[in-house]
Every structure is written in C-alpha cells, then in structure tokens.
Amino acid sequence: MALSIPSEDHGLAPPSISLATARRLRFGLVVGLVCANLLALVLSGDLLYRSRQHAEQRAETQTQNIASALDQAVSSDIEKVDLSLHAVADELERQLADKGMNEIAMQAFLLRLEQRLPQVEAVRVARADGLVVLGRGLNKAERNSWSDRSYFVALRDHPETGLHISKPLVGRVSRQYIIAFARRYNYPDGRFAGVVAAPIAISHFSQILSQFNLGPNGSLILRDADVGLITRVPAIADKAVGQVGNSAVSKEFRQQLQSGARTATYFTAAGADGLERLSTYRYLQQAPMLVVVSAAQRDYLVGWNLEVYRSVVMAGSFLLVSLLMGVFLLRALQQTEKHQRLLEAQLAKISILQSLLQEQAIRDPLTGLFNRRYLDETLARDLSRARREGHTLALTLLDLDGFKRINDTYGHIAGDQVLKTLSAQLNKGARQTDTICRFGGEEFLIVLPKMSLEQARQKVDAWRLEFAQTSILFGDASFHVTFSAGIAVFPQHGVDSGALVACADTALYRAKQTGRNRVLSCEAQIQAVA
C-alpha cells in the first residue's frame, strides 16, 4: 500500500506552534512509536514462527529419509541371508535324497557361502534332534544343541513356516548377542530333518545405524516387533532402557503403534535420555523389526535459537533507536527551524519507503521476478499497444517438471534453489521489453512483445535447453531439472489476455501429457474482444 504524503495545500506546521498543537504532536508521536514497536514485535514473532516450522519440517524430512534408508539397508542384508539359507536347505535335501549328508562337502559349501556374506557370523546346520553338526567355529565335543531354541521348535512343529527370525539371544557358539535367521530342511518324505541357521551379530546392525549422522544428540534404534530393543546408537548401556530386550518406550510412540500405521513421525517431550525429540519409526519390509530415527530438538533448532537471539538483539536495538529518535523529535518541537528540517527529512524517508513498498508490491520475494499483480497491469497495457501498433505479442507459460519430487527428496530449500536458478537464467536471456513473472508455485509467465510464434518457440526452447543442462547443487547433491512450456501469440491464438493465457495453458498441458521437457504452441482460437 502506498504511503500518502501531505499535499501543499495542507502544508507543514508554521514556524511557531501552539502548546495544544505541540501536545497533539507529542501524543501522536508516542502512539506511533508504540505501534511501530508492536508491529516490529508481531512481524519478528511471525518470522520466527515460520522459521521454526521450516526447521521442524527439515528435521521431519531428514528422519523419514534416514528411516527409509535403514529399512533398505537392513532388509537387503536379510534378503541375501534368506537366499543363502534357501540354497543350503536345497543342497541338504538333495544330499539326503541321494546318499545322505556329506559333511565334508557341506562344510566346504557353507564356507563358500560365508565368504559372500560378511554380515553373517557363521552358517550352521542342526539335525532333527537339535544337535549342531556343521558350521564354522563348532566344537562337536561340546555337543551344542538348538532343541530348546524357540526358532528350532517353531520350524520343527510348523512345516509351513518360511524364514524364521529370532529375537536377540546369546549364541551358544559365538557367545555374543545375535539374531538367528533360520529355515527348516526335510527328508525326501517330508519329515523334519533339521534346521539351518545364519546368526548375525547385533554389532553388525549397530554398524549400519552408526553410518547415519543426526547431530550430537540424535539416536537411531532397531527394535523387534514387540518393541524390544535390539541395538541403539549411541548406546546407553548404563541405563535399563539401553539393555537388549528392554521394551520401555514413550507413550507417544505406543500411541502411534496402536494406530496400526507402518510408519509415522511424532514428537516426544521426554525420550529415554530425557531429551525432547522428533522421531520417525518404520517397520522393515523383510523382517519383524522396526527402526526409530530421532532428532534431538536442541540439535535441529540450533540455527533457530541463534535467529531468536539475533531477533531479540535487533528488536531491542530498534526499540532503543526509536526511543532516541522520539526524544530527539520531541525536543525538536521546541525549535521551529529544527522542526521544519526534521519534518522535511521525515517526508523524504516516507517517499523512499513509498517507493520501496511499491516495488515490493509487484515483486516475488523469493525470485525477485514480477508477481501476478504486476502481470495483470502490464499484460493489458502491452496488448493494447500491440493492437494499436499492429504487431504481434507472444505469451509463454512454463512449469517445472517433477517439482514436487524435488521438494520431497531434497527438501523445500532445494526447491527454492531450483526456482532461483531458473529465474536467474530467464532474466539473463530476456530483452528489456520482455516481462517475466512468477505466475504461481512453480509456474512462470513470460510476455514477449513484437515476437512471432517461431521466434518465441526458438527463444523459449533455448531457455529450456540451457536449464536442462544446468546442474543444481544442493549440499552434497547435484541434480538436473527440466520444464515444459506452452506458447500463445496475439492475435493468432487470441485477442485478449484471458484467451491467450488459457491457450498457453492448454499447450502447456499438452506438453506435460506428451512427455514433458518440451515447448508446444497453442492451436489457433481467435476470440472477439468484448
């Protein structure tokens, strides 16, 4: 909104002012200072609120992405182990159907498999009575038996069971916490012949979790289907909640689990270590386990806390400066000449602010391009000039391809970087007479006076090629983005702004439907001016 400047008819205050006028001026000045500081406080609070939301959204995206990556990593290991167990069971059944188990050949077979499975502690085989007979590190004199193990009993009593994954237990051969992955193998007549198992040490899962960084106070947890703890990074072995098998979790976590959702993000006011956390849990695809990825609020709000400090300092400085200015102006009221000079200086500042506000009213704050409000004014003016002078005018509507995927994958800051990069390239290649506007979201509208359809197509296609070849750098990531565009030309495709925009939008829609990353023109559809 433009500021109004007093006209010459009203004039400035006379050199000599009455006491009543001075009091009114003082009252008005005090009210103005109070309102200005309240406005500054409200604006600062709004900006800080939005900034905090943005920080929380980034943390939420980060925890979700890491949970998904952990699911893929752990599920991939389990899938490889299951395929190997299938192979061992098939080989055992083949030997049993032939001349019986060949322990030497099977031992060599197991060793070859283990070389391809570094995550596995060993692949071992037990007979139908539970006695472990094959496997690296096995001392047959100790006569280790799995007959009392839950996975052995389940596979023995339930032939239809496929891969069985145990809860954490201490291996009787390895003497460390493991998770056993086991399958049943049978005699040729279908009778239970035994179990083949491939235990993975819990330390292996800890190594997978430790590959991800969630800040100095972040935590990554792997739990079984009953939320019993498998491993946690960083470990808190000195607390009960950090012990293997412990199922103590926050009430927020339990509420999310009770909803039945496979994955969810939630906030916990006090985690196991007493920290406020934003967490994402996710059930694994290949196992009855779930991962919990938690970002500590004190970590992901570090930047925001600094912003709060800066805002407080700036607000205090603004208050101090405004108070000093008010005192100065109040004293200046006692001197006619100083009052006149100060009033003129204030009017000059208002004029500058008016120009700045007028500029801000027609500019998009992110890209610096003109906004839709400015487009409504300038497009009508350009069409009137083209109609009067008898020349063409091209209108291009372009839209980024797959922009939502960029935001979902890299976050909204990366999306903003894409918009800024495209805006800079459009500005660089535009003429002084061209008008480039951000039409909304990831859409841009460009007005190209005195340009034919073919010229406009070449111009926009050059922009398209340049942008498609531009690498967008965001953190450690680098990616490419394309756009699709539709072109309409006055008077060939329409004679008013509504018809041209609709025509260009139709062409843009066809460009999207026919493969994206292309420039199409509109079909002729001249409409009469009302």
mmCIF file with all atom_site columns, C-alpha atoms in Angstrom, residues 107-249:
data_model
loop_
_atom_site.group_PDB
_atom_site.id
_atom_site.type_symbol
_atom_site.label_atom_id
_atom_site.label_alt_id
_atom_site.label_comp_id
_atom_site.label_asym_id
_atom_site.label_entity_id
_atom_site.label_seq_id
_atom_site.pdbx_PDB_ins_code
_atom_site.Cartn_x
_atom_site.Cartn_y
_atom_site.Cartn_z
_atom_site.occupancy
_atom_site.B_iso_or_equiv
_atom_site.pdbx_formal_charge
_atom_site.auth_seq_id
_atom_site.auth_comp_id
_atom_site.auth_asym_id
_atom_site.auth_atom_id
_atom_site.pdbx_PDB_model_num
ATOM 1   C CA . GLN A 1 107 ? 31.294 -77.765 5.193  1.00 0.00 ? 107 GLN A CA 1
ATOM 2   C CA . ALA A 1 108 ? 33.020 -76.519 2.035  1.00 0.00 ? 108 ALA A CA 1
ATOM 3   C CA . PHE A 1 109 ? 29.669 -75.341 0.665  1.00 0.00 ? 109 PHE A CA 1
ATOM 4   C CA . LEU A 1 110 ? 28.965 -73.383 3.864  1.00 0.00 ? 110 LEU A CA 1
ATOM 5   C CA . LEU A 1 111 ? 32.397 -71.748 3.819  1.00 0.00 ? 111 LEU A CA 1
ATOM 6   C CA . ARG A 1 112 ? 31.856 -70.571 0.242  1.00 0.00 ? 112 ARG A CA 1
ATOM 7   C CA . LEU A 1 113 ? 28.540 -69.006 1.216  1.00 0.00 ? 113 LEU A CA 1
ATOM 8   C CA . GLU A 1 114 ? 30.027 -67.289 4.260  1.00 0.00 ? 114 GLU A CA 1
ATOM 9   C CA . GLN A 1 115 ? 32.647 -65.614 2.077  1.00 0.00 ? 115 GLN A CA 1
ATOM 10  C CA . ARG A 1 116 ? 29.816 -63.887 0.234  1.00 0.00 ? 116 ARG A CA 1
ATOM 11  C CA . LEU A 1 117 ? 28.024 -62.950 3.460  1.00 0.00 ? 117 LEU A CA 1
ATOM 12  C CA . PRO A 1 118 ? 30.416 -60.927 5.647  1.00 0.00 ? 118 PRO A CA 1
ATOM 13  C CA . GLN A 1 119 ? 27.492 -59.809 7.825  1.00 0.00 ? 119 GLN A CA 1
ATOM 14  C CA . VAL A 1 120 ? 26.838 -63.406 8.943  1.00 0.00 ? 120 VAL A CA 1
ATOM 15  C CA . GLU A 1 121 ? 28.705 -64.743 11.980 1.00 0.00 ? 121 GLU A CA 1
ATOM 16  C CA . ALA A 1 122 ? 28.511 -68.278 10.506 1.00 0.00 ? 122 ALA A CA 1
ATOM 17  C CA . VAL A 1 123 ? 26.125 -70.644 8.715  1.00 0.00 ? 123 VAL A CA 1
ATOM 18  C CA . ARG A 1 124 ? 25.397 -73.722 10.849 1.00 0.00 ? 124 ARG A CA 1
ATOM 19  C CA . VAL A 1 125 ? 23.281 -76.864 10.496 1.00 0.00 ? 125 VAL A CA 1
ATOM 20  C CA . ALA A 1 126 ? 21.461 -78.837 13.180 1.00 0.00 ? 126 ALA A CA 1
ATOM 21  C CA . ARG A 1 127 ? 19.920 -82.325 12.946 1.00 0.00 ? 127 ARG A CA 1
ATOM 22  C CA . ALA A 1 128 ? 16.305 -83.170 13.748 1.00 0.00 ? 128 ALA A CA 1
ATOM 23  C CA . ASP A 1 129 ? 17.231 -83.733 17.412 1.00 0.00 ? 129 ASP A CA 1
ATOM 24  C CA . GLY A 1 130 ? 18.688 -80.207 17.626 1.00 0.00 ? 130 GLY A CA 1
ATOM 25  C CA . LEU A 1 131 ? 22.372 -81.196 17.751 1.00 0.00 ? 131 LEU A CA 1
ATOM 26  C CA . VAL A 1 132 ? 24.515 -78.732 15.764 1.00 0.00 ? 132 VAL A CA 1
ATOM 27  C CA . VAL A 1 133 ? 26.631 -80.799 13.362 1.00 0.00 ? 133 VAL A CA 1
ATOM 28  C CA . LEU A 1 134 ? 28.047 -78.318 10.804 1.00 0.00 ? 134 LEU A CA 1
ATOM 29  C CA . GLY A 1 135 ? 29.383 -74.787 10.853 1.00 0.00 ? 135 GLY A CA 1
ATOM 30  C CA . ARG A 1 136 ? 32.455 -72.676 11.359 1.00 0.00 ? 136 ARG A CA 1
ATOM 31  C CA . GLY A 1 137 ? 33.718 -72.441 14.954 1.00 0.00 ? 137 GLY A CA 1
ATOM 32  C CA . LEU A 1 138 ? 31.819 -75.553 16.019 1.00 0.00 ? 138 LEU A CA 1
ATOM 33  C CA . ASN A 1 139 ? 33.361 -77.835 18.662 1.00 0.00 ? 139 ASN A CA 1
ATOM 34  C CA . LYS A 1 140 ? 31.494 -81.113 18.337 1.00 0.00 ? 140 LYS A CA 1
ATOM 35  C CA . ALA A 1 141 ? 32.787 -82.241 21.703 1.00 0.00 ? 141 ALA A CA 1
ATOM 36  C CA . GLU A 1 142 ? 30.656 -79.561 23.363 1.00 0.00 ? 142 GLU A CA 1
ATOM 37  C CA . ARG A 1 143 ? 27.543 -81.081 21.708 1.00 0.00 ? 143 ARG A CA 1
ATOM 38  C CA . ASN A 1 144 ? 25.778 -77.723 21.276 1.00 0.00 ? 144 ASN A CA 1
ATOM 39  C CA . SER A 1 145 ? 22.057 -78.154 20.786 1.00 0.00 ? 145 SER A CA 1
ATOM 40  C CA . TRP A 1 146 ? 19.302 -75.879 19.475 1.00 0.00 ? 146 TRP A CA 1
ATOM 41  C CA . SER A 1 147 ? 16.472 -78.151 20.583 1.00 0.00 ? 147 SER A CA 1
ATOM 42  C CA . ASP A 1 148 ? 15.288 -75.632 23.188 1.00 0.00 ? 148 ASP A CA 1
ATOM 43  C CA . ARG A 1 149 ? 15.601 -72.611 20.924 1.00 0.00 ? 149 ARG A CA 1
ATOM 44  C CA . SER A 1 150 ? 12.259 -71.021 20.008 1.00 0.00 ? 150 SER A CA 1
ATOM 45  C CA . TYR A 1 151 ? 13.139 -70.815 16.325 1.00 0.00 ? 151 TYR A CA 1
ATOM 46  C CA . PHE A 1 152 ? 14.057 -74.541 16.252 1.00 0.00 ? 152 PHE A CA 1
ATOM 47  C CA . VAL A 1 153 ? 10.790 -75.532 17.933 1.00 0.00 ? 153 VAL A CA 1
ATOM 48  C CA . ALA A 1 154 ? 8.742  -73.282 15.641 1.00 0.00 ? 154 ALA A CA 1
ATOM 49  C CA . LEU A 1 155 ? 10.336 -74.670 12.473 1.00 0.00 ? 155 LEU A CA 1
ATOM 50  C CA . ARG A 1 156 ? 10.066 -78.280 13.722 1.00 0.00 ? 156 ARG A CA 1
ATOM 51  C CA . ASP A 1 157 ? 6.386  -78.010 14.671 1.00 0.00 ? 157 ASP A CA 1
ATOM 52  C CA . HIS A 1 158 ? 5.213  -75.810 11.789 1.00 0.00 ? 158 HIS A CA 1
ATOM 53  C CA . PRO A 1 159 ? 6.334  -77.126 8.374  1.00 0.00 ? 159 PRO A CA 1
ATOM 54  C CA . GLU A 1 160 ? 4.681  -74.203 6.586  1.00 0.00 ? 160 GLU A CA 1
ATOM 55  C CA . THR A 1 161 ? 6.990  -71.680 8.302  1.00 0.00 ? 161 THR A CA 1
ATOM 56  C CA . GLY A 1 162 ? 9.426  -69.981 5.928  1.00 0.00 ? 162 GLY A CA 1
ATOM 57  C CA . LEU A 1 163 ? 12.239 -67.785 7.181  1.00 0.00 ? 163 LEU A CA 1
ATOM 58  C CA . HIS A 1 164 ? 12.155 -67.550 10.973 1.00 0.00 ? 164 HIS A CA 1
ATOM 59  C CA . ILE A 1 165 ? 13.810 -64.536 12.602 1.00 0.00 ? 165 ILE A CA 1
ATOM 60  C CA . SER A 1 166 ? 14.511 -64.793 16.300 1.00 0.00 ? 166 SER A CA 1
ATOM 61  C CA . LYS A 1 167 ? 14.611 -62.108 18.913 1.00 0.00 ? 167 LYS A CA 1
ATOM 62  C CA . PRO A 1 168 ? 18.058 -61.176 20.317 1.00 0.00 ? 168 PRO A CA 1
ATOM 63  C CA . LEU A 1 169 ? 19.734 -64.071 22.114 1.00 0.00 ? 169 LEU A CA 1
ATOM 64  C CA . VAL A 1 170 ? 23.219 -65.146 23.168 1.00 0.00 ? 170 VAL A CA 1
ATOM 65  C CA . GLY A 1 171 ? 24.759 -67.568 20.673 1.00 0.00 ? 171 GLY A CA 1
ATOM 66  C CA . ARG A 1 172 ? 25.943 -70.829 22.156 1.00 0.00 ? 172 ARG A CA 1
ATOM 67  C CA . VAL A 1 173 ? 28.876 -70.980 19.796 1.00 0.00 ? 173 VAL A CA 1
ATOM 68  C CA . SER A 1 174 ? 29.731 -67.296 19.344 1.00 0.00 ? 174 SER A CA 1
ATOM 69  C CA . ARG A 1 175 ? 28.961 -66.323 22.999 1.00 0.00 ? 175 ARG A CA 1
ATOM 70  C CA . GLN A 1 176 ? 27.630 -62.910 21.898 1.00 0.00 ? 176 GLN A CA 1
ATOM 71  C CA . TYR A 1 177 ? 24.230 -61.343 21.235 1.00 0.00 ? 177 TYR A CA 1
ATOM 72  C CA . ILE A 1 178 ? 22.899 -62.427 17.869 1.00 0.00 ? 178 ILE A CA 1
ATOM 73  C CA . ILE A 1 179 ? 19.717 -62.582 15.833 1.00 0.00 ? 179 ILE A CA 1
ATOM 74  C CA . ALA A 1 180 ? 19.201 -66.011 14.290 1.00 0.00 ? 180 ALA A CA 1
ATOM 75  C CA . PHE A 1 181 ? 17.821 -66.341 10.761 1.00 0.00 ? 181 PHE A CA 1
ATOM 76  C CA . ALA A 1 182 ? 16.728 -69.943 10.244 1.00 0.00 ? 182 ALA A CA 1
ATOM 77  C CA . ARG A 1 183 ? 14.982 -72.247 7.782  1.00 0.00 ? 183 ARG A CA 1
ATOM 78  C CA . ARG A 1 184 ? 13.819 -75.857 8.017  1.00 0.00 ? 184 ARG A CA 1
ATOM 79  C CA . TYR A 1 185 ? 15.058 -78.676 5.759  1.00 0.00 ? 185 TYR A CA 1
ATOM 80  C CA . ASN A 1 186 ? 13.303 -82.026 5.276  1.00 0.00 ? 186 ASN A CA 1
ATOM 81  C CA . TYR A 1 187 ? 13.882 -85.663 4.441  1.00 0.00 ? 187 TYR A CA 1
ATOM 82  C CA . PRO A 1 188 ? 12.669 -86.761 0.980  1.00 0.00 ? 188 PRO A CA 1
ATOM 83  C CA . ASP A 1 189 ? 9.404  -87.989 2.505  1.00 0.00 ? 189 ASP A CA 1
ATOM 84  C CA . GLY A 1 190 ? 8.714  -84.547 4.015  1.00 0.00 ? 190 GLY A CA 1
ATOM 85  C CA . ARG A 1 191 ? 9.681  -85.385 7.590  1.00 0.00 ? 191 ARG A CA 1
ATOM 86  C CA . PHE A 1 192 ? 11.579 -82.774 9.588  1.00 0.00 ? 192 PHE A CA 1
ATOM 87  C CA . ALA A 1 193 ? 15.330 -83.273 9.089  1.00 0.00 ? 193 ALA A CA 1
ATOM 88  C CA . GLY A 1 194 ? 16.718 -80.256 10.929 1.00 0.00 ? 194 GLY A CA 1
ATOM 89  C CA . VAL A 1 195 ? 17.386 -76.516 10.792 1.00 0.00 ? 195 VAL A CA 1
ATOM 90  C CA . VAL A 1 196 ? 19.934 -74.367 9.003  1.00 0.00 ? 196 VAL A CA 1
ATOM 91  C CA . ALA A 1 197 ? 20.632 -71.025 10.674 1.00 0.00 ? 197 ALA A CA 1
ATOM 92  C CA . ALA A 1 198 ? 22.726 -67.950 9.949  1.00 0.00 ? 198 ALA A CA 1
ATOM 93  C CA . PRO A 1 199 ? 23.154 -65.768 13.040 1.00 0.00 ? 199 PRO A CA 1
ATOM 94  C CA . ILE A 1 200 ? 24.037 -62.096 12.587 1.00 0.00 ? 200 ILE A CA 1
ATOM 95  C CA . ALA A 1 201 ? 25.741 -60.359 15.476 1.00 0.00 ? 201 ALA A CA 1
ATOM 96  C CA . ILE A 1 202 ? 23.843 -57.382 16.865 1.00 0.00 ? 202 ILE A CA 1
ATOM 97  C CA . SER A 1 203 ? 27.070 -55.391 16.485 1.00 0.00 ? 203 SER A CA 1
ATOM 98  C CA . HIS A 1 204 ? 26.579 -55.629 12.707 1.00 0.00 ? 204 HIS A CA 1
ATOM 99  C CA . PHE A 1 205 ? 23.248 -53.803 12.971 1.00 0.00 ? 205 PHE A CA 1
ATOM 100 C CA . SER A 1 206 ? 24.926 -51.238 15.230 1.00 0.00 ? 206 SER A CA 1
ATOM 101 C CA . GLN A 1 207 ? 27.478 -50.595 12.486 1.00 0.00 ? 207 GLN A CA 1
ATOM 102 C CA . ILE A 1 208 ? 24.663 -49.972 9.969  1.00 0.00 ? 208 ILE A CA 1
ATOM 103 C CA . LEU A 1 209 ? 22.973 -47.475 12.303 1.00 0.00 ? 209 LEU A CA 1
ATOM 104 C CA . SER A 1 210 ? 26.233 -45.660 13.039 1.00 0.00 ? 210 SER A CA 1
ATOM 105 C CA . GLN A 1 211 ? 26.654 -44.791 9.351  1.00 0.00 ? 211 GLN A CA 1
ATOM 106 C CA . PHE A 1 212 ? 23.995 -42.063 9.690  1.00 0.00 ? 212 PHE A CA 1
ATOM 107 C CA . ASN A 1 213 ? 24.523 -38.726 11.437 1.00 0.00 ? 213 ASN A CA 1
ATOM 108 C CA . LEU A 1 214 ? 21.648 -36.983 13.215 1.00 0.00 ? 214 LEU A CA 1
ATOM 109 C CA . GLY A 1 215 ? 23.694 -34.480 15.162 1.00 0.00 ? 215 GLY A CA 1
ATOM 110 C CA . PRO A 1 216 ? 25.458 -34.785 18.527 1.00 0.00 ? 216 PRO A CA 1
ATOM 111 C CA . ASN A 1 217 ? 22.270 -35.834 20.356 1.00 0.00 ? 217 ASN A CA 1
ATOM 112 C CA . GLY A 1 218 ? 20.498 -37.835 17.634 1.00 0.00 ? 218 GLY A CA 1
ATOM 113 C CA . SER A 1 219 ? 19.644 -41.500 18.154 1.00 0.00 ? 219 SER A CA 1
ATOM 114 C CA . LEU A 1 220 ? 18.924 -44.477 15.886 1.00 0.00 ? 220 LEU A CA 1
ATOM 115 C CA . ILE A 1 221 ? 17.238 -47.564 17.331 1.00 0.00 ? 221 ILE A CA 1
ATOM 116 C CA . LEU A 1 222 ? 16.410 -51.017 15.995 1.00 0.00 ? 222 LEU A CA 1
ATOM 117 C CA . ARG A 1 223 ? 13.615 -52.883 17.806 1.00 0.00 ? 223 ARG A CA 1
ATOM 118 C CA . ASP A 1 224 ? 11.795 -56.194 17.332 1.00 0.00 ? 224 ASP A CA 1
ATOM 119 C CA . ALA A 1 225 ? 8.074  -56.423 16.572 1.00 0.00 ? 225 ALA A CA 1
ATOM 120 C CA . ASP A 1 226 ? 7.276  -56.296 20.318 1.00 0.00 ? 226 ASP A CA 1
ATOM 121 C CA . VAL A 1 227 ? 9.424  -53.094 20.590 1.00 0.00 ? 227 VAL A CA 1
ATOM 122 C CA . GLY A 1 228 ? 12.132 -54.996 22.455 1.00 0.00 ? 228 GLY A CA 1
ATOM 123 C CA . LEU A 1 229 ? 15.476 -53.225 21.995 1.00 0.00 ? 229 LEU A CA 1
ATOM 124 C CA . ILE A 1 230 ? 17.898 -54.851 19.556 1.00 0.00 ? 230 ILE A CA 1
ATOM 125 C CA . THR A 1 231 ? 20.502 -52.093 19.367 1.00 0.00 ? 231 THR A CA 1
ATOM 126 C CA . ARG A 1 232 ? 20.819 -48.353 19.818 1.00 0.00 ? 232 ARG A CA 1
ATOM 127 C CA . VAL A 1 233 ? 23.277 -45.757 18.516 1.00 0.00 ? 233 VAL A CA 1
ATOM 128 C CA . PRO A 1 234 ? 24.617 -44.153 20.578 1.00 0.00 ? 234 PRO A CA 1
ATOM 129 C CA . ALA A 1 235 ? 24.475 -46.896 23.189 1.00 0.00 ? 235 ALA A CA 1
ATOM 130 C CA . ILE A 1 236 ? 23.351 -46.140 26.756 1.00 0.00 ? 236 ILE A CA 1
ATOM 131 C CA . ALA A 1 237 ? 24.405 -49.421 28.336 1.00 0.00 ? 237 ALA A CA 1
ATOM 132 C CA . ASP A 1 238 ? 24.478 -47.863 31.822 1.00 0.00 ? 238 ASP A CA 1
ATOM 133 C CA . LYS A 1 239 ? 20.690 -47.416 31.774 1.00 0.00 ? 239 LYS A CA 1
ATOM 134 C CA . ALA A 1 240 ? 17.971 -50.061 31.855 1.00 0.00 ? 240 ALA A CA 1
ATOM 135 C CA . VAL A 1 241 ? 16.357 -48.645 28.711 1.00 0.00 ? 241 VAL A CA 1
ATOM 136 C CA . GLY A 1 242 ? 19.618 -49.282 26.865 1.00 0.00 ? 242 GLY A CA 1
ATOM 137 C CA . GLN A 1 243 ? 19.706 -53.020 27.596 1.00 0.00 ? 243 GLN A CA 1
ATOM 138 C CA . VAL A 1 244 ? 18.964 -55.554 24.857 1.00 0.00 ? 244 VAL A CA 1
ATOM 139 C CA . GLY A 1 245 ? 15.328 -56.655 25.026 1.00 0.00 ? 245 GLY A CA 1
ATOM 140 C CA . ASN A 1 246 ? 14.112 -53.631 27.016 1.00 0.00 ? 246 ASN A CA 1
ATOM 141 C CA . SER A 1 247 ? 10.668 -52.566 25.752 1.00 0.00 ? 247 SER A CA 1
ATOM 142 C CA . ALA A 1 248 ? 10.217 -49.309 27.670 1.00 0.00 ? 248 ALA A CA 1
ATOM 143 C CA . VAL A 1 249 ? 9.148  -46.643 25.136 1.00 0.00 ? 249 VAL A CA 1
#
